[in-house]
Tab-separated table of C-alpha atoms in Angstrom:
chain	number	residue	atom	x	y	z
A	1322	UNK	CA	8.660	35.403	9.284
A	1323	UNK	CA	5.471	34.279	11.207
A	1324	UNK	CA	5.745	31.104	13.293
A	1325	UNK	CA	2.751	29.689	11.353
A	1326	UNK	CA	4.695	29.770	8.154
A	1327	UNK	CA	7.687	28.073	9.676
A	1328	UNK	CA	5.783	25.332	11.442
A	1329	UNK	CA	2.976	24.867	8.978
A	1330	UNK	CA	-0.721	24.776	9.676
A	1331	UNK	CA	-2.718	21.702	10.603
A	1332	UNK	CA	-4.244	21.864	7.135
A	1333	UNK	CA	-1.053	22.072	5.122
A	1334	UNK	CA	1.265	20.103	7.252
A	1335	UNK	CA	4.967	20.540	7.764
A	1336	UNK	CA	5.885	19.344	4.277
A	1337	UNK	CA	4.012	22.143	2.591
A	1338	UNK	CA	5.613	24.654	5.029
A	1339	UNK	CA	9.120	23.287	4.238
A	1340	UNK	CA	8.322	23.456	0.517
A	1341	UNK	CA	7.193	27.181	0.887
A	1342	UNK	CA	10.598	27.826	2.526
A	1343	UNK	CA	12.486	26.235	-0.422
A	1344	UNK	CA	13.023	22.647	0.458
A	1345	UNK	CA	12.840	20.280	-2.557
A	1346	UNK	CA	11.637	16.768	-1.753
A	1347	UNK	CA	11.378	15.646	-5.340
A	1348	UNK	CA	8.602	13.450	-6.645
A	1349	UNK	CA	7.369	10.232	-5.010
A	1350	UNK	CA	9.684	7.355	-5.949
A	1351	UNK	CA	12.649	9.497	-6.998
A	1352	UNK	CA	14.839	8.147	-4.171
A	1353	UNK	CA	13.991	4.594	-5.318
A	1354	UNK	CA	14.962	5.277	-8.907
A	1355	UNK	CA	11.470	5.024	-10.303
A	1356	UNK	CA	9.925	7.209	-13.028
A	1357	UNK	CA	7.719	10.127	-12.043
A	1358	UNK	CA	4.765	9.063	-14.200
A	1359	UNK	CA	3.525	6.078	-16.303
A	1360	UNK	CA	4.407	2.341	-15.954
A	1361	UNK	CA	6.780	1.573	-13.119
A	1362	UNK	CA	6.044	4.761	-11.177
A	1363	UNK	CA	4.649	4.759	-7.578
A	1364	UNK	CA	1.103	3.679	-7.439
A	1365	UNK	CA	-1.448	6.368	-6.538
A	1366	UNK	CA	-3.093	6.017	-3.176
A	1367	UNK	CA	-6.639	5.972	-4.626
A	1368	UNK	CA	-5.885	2.940	-6.716
A	1369	UNK	CA	-4.268	1.170	-3.749
A	1370	UNK	CA	-7.262	1.767	-1.509
A	1371	UNK	CA	-9.530	0.623	-4.368
A	1372	UNK	CA	-7.591	-2.537	-4.812
A	1373	UNK	CA	-7.661	-3.428	-1.087
A	1374	UNK	CA	-11.354	-2.795	-1.035
A	1375	UNK	CA	-11.811	-5.146	-4.117
A	1376	UNK	CA	-9.697	-7.798	-2.458
A	1377	UNK	CA	-11.469	-7.566	0.993
A	1378	UNK	CA	-14.854	-7.831	-0.768
A	1379	UNK	CA	-13.697	-10.884	-2.672
A	1380	UNK	CA	-12.385	-12.404	0.540
A	1381	UNK	CA	-15.702	-11.555	2.329
A	1382	UNK	CA	-17.613	-13.261	-0.478
A	1383	UNK	CA	-15.446	-16.401	-0.244
A	1384	UNK	CA	-15.606	-16.507	3.565
A	1385	UNK	CA	-19.328	-15.986	3.626
A	1386	UNK	CA	-20.252	-18.357	0.937
A	1387	UNK	CA	-17.687	-21.155	1.316
A	1388	UNK	CA	-16.359	-21.142	4.931
A	1389	UNK	CA	-19.094	-19.919	7.282
A	1390	UNK	CA	-22.153	-21.350	5.589
A	1391	UNK	CA	-23.940	-17.958	5.469
A	1392	UNK	CA	-23.004	-16.778	9.021
A	1393	UNK	CA	-22.220	-13.208	8.526
A	1394	UNK	CA	-21.022	-12.815	12.125
A	1395	UNK	CA	-18.010	-15.033	11.697
A	1396	UNK	CA	-17.350	-14.169	8.025
A	1397	UNK	CA	-15.073	-11.261	8.982
A	1398	UNK	CA	-12.626	-13.422	10.844
A	1399	UNK	CA	-12.449	-16.008	8.126
A	1400	UNK	CA	-12.159	-13.302	5.490
A	1401	UNK	CA	-8.973	-12.075	7.227
A	1402	UNK	CA	-7.457	-15.528	6.919
A	1403	UNK	CA	-8.550	-15.778	3.289
A	1404	UNK	CA	-7.012	-12.212	2.794
A	1405	UNK	CA	-3.653	-13.336	4.191
A	1406	UNK	CA	-3.616	-16.502	2.085
A	1407	UNK	CA	-4.597	-14.631	-1.033
A	1408	UNK	CA	-2.030	-12.016	-0.439
A	1409	UNK	CA	0.815	-14.499	0.031
A	1410	UNK	CA	0.045	-16.719	-2.866
A	1411	UNK	CA	-0.775	-13.983	-5.415
A	1412	UNK	CA	1.881	-11.488	-4.452
A	1413	UNK	CA	4.454	-14.153	-3.955
A	1414	UNK	CA	3.870	-15.676	-7.335
A	1415	UNK	CA	2.474	-13.189	-9.843
A	1416	UNK	CA	3.094	-9.948	-8.078
A	1417	UNK	CA	-0.378	-8.701	-7.652
A	1418	UNK	CA	-3.658	-9.561	-6.026
A	1419	UNK	CA	-6.889	-9.616	-8.150
A	1420	UNK	CA	-7.774	-6.075	-6.983
A	1421	UNK	CA	-4.318	-4.768	-7.842
A	1422	UNK	CA	-4.518	-6.453	-11.157
A	1423	UNK	CA	-7.910	-5.008	-11.911
A	1424	UNK	CA	-6.712	-1.511	-11.136
A	1425	UNK	CA	-3.314	-1.838	-12.906
A	1426	UNK	CA	-0.973	-2.179	-9.958
A	1427	UNK	CA	1.860	-4.555	-9.017
A	1428	UNK	CA	4.047	-5.272	-6.038
A	1429	UNK	CA	7.771	-5.495	-6.823
A	1430	UNK	CA	10.969	-5.609	-4.962
A	1431	UNK	CA	12.721	-2.189	-4.426
A	1432	UNK	CA	15.601	-3.471	-6.491
A	1433	UNK	CA	13.276	-4.478	-9.375
A	1434	UNK	CA	11.810	-7.893	-10.081
A	1435	UNK	CA	9.395	-10.159	-8.342
A	1436	UNK	CA	9.026	-10.172	-4.541
A	1437	UNK	CA	10.278	-13.406	-3.034
A	1438	UNK	CA	7.885	-15.557	-1.187
A	1439	UNK	CA	9.313	-15.011	2.337
A	1440	UNK	CA	9.214	-11.230	1.699
A	1441	UNK	CA	5.586	-11.619	0.515
A	1442	UNK	CA	4.704	-13.508	3.680
A	1443	UNK	CA	6.263	-10.651	5.858
A	1444	UNK	CA	4.401	-8.077	3.767
A	1445	UNK	CA	1.033	-9.834	4.051
A	1446	UNK	CA	1.294	-10.486	7.775
A	1447	UNK	CA	2.068	-6.885	8.461
A	1448	UNK	CA	-0.721	-5.736	6.139
A	1449	UNK	CA	-3.081	-8.066	7.988
A	1450	UNK	CA	-2.231	-6.191	11.227
A	1451	UNK	CA	-3.311	-2.977	9.462
A	1452	UNK	CA	-1.333	-0.526	11.614
A	1453	UNK	CA	1.961	-0.748	9.516
A	1454	UNK	CA	0.031	-0.123	6.401
A	1455	UNK	CA	-1.281	3.230	7.892
A	1456	UNK	CA	2.265	4.512	8.526
A	1457	UNK	CA	3.702	6.017	5.343
A	1458	UNK	CA	7.090	7.571	4.262
A	1459	UNK	CA	7.487	10.275	1.697
A	1460	UNK	CA	7.384	7.888	-1.160
A	1461	UNK	CA	3.899	6.718	-0.027
A	1462	UNK	CA	5.156	3.293	0.954
A	1463	UNK	CA	3.590	1.791	3.953
A	1464	UNK	CA	5.692	0.335	6.775
A	1465	UNK	CA	4.679	-3.158	5.565
A	1466	UNK	CA	6.264	-2.265	2.213
A	1467	UNK	CA	9.338	-0.733	3.729
A	1468	UNK	CA	10.065	-3.685	6.075
A	1469	UNK	CA	9.575	-6.177	3.229
A	1470	UNK	CA	11.558	-4.286	0.700
A	1471	UNK	CA	8.585	-3.908	-1.633
A	1472	UNK	CA	7.026	-1.018	-3.531
A	1473	UNK	CA	3.682	-0.871	-5.293
A	1474	UNK	CA	3.890	0.375	-8.936
A	1475	UNK	CA	1.729	1.011	-11.919
A	1476	UNK	CA	1.753	-1.723	-14.623
């Protein structure tokens, strides 16, 4: 066996190399007891990115129009605050932000059910820091979701 096959290339990554050698990782969300497809399955990354862009755009509009009086330079800082408040209030009460609702996603507890308000606060603060959201596990959950015991699913 060639070392490139055992290690994997920089294009395919170590997971693809392990799968070629016979490792079975299962589907995303299997370890959490979620279905493979349809409602209740792990939310796809494209929809999640789309939802966060919709939410950020909405927060920028609110900050630009209502809080900064048209000053685009300081709108970004205020938008982050609006984003945090929006995330805590909407995820902690109805389970999804406007962007998530628009794209058919919801944030739930790993055990099922609504995410509690303290967990929603932890999740939102970590998401506002951005770095934890960029670290994923094999179920495509960001570090902010793992630490708050949350998972994003399809509606």
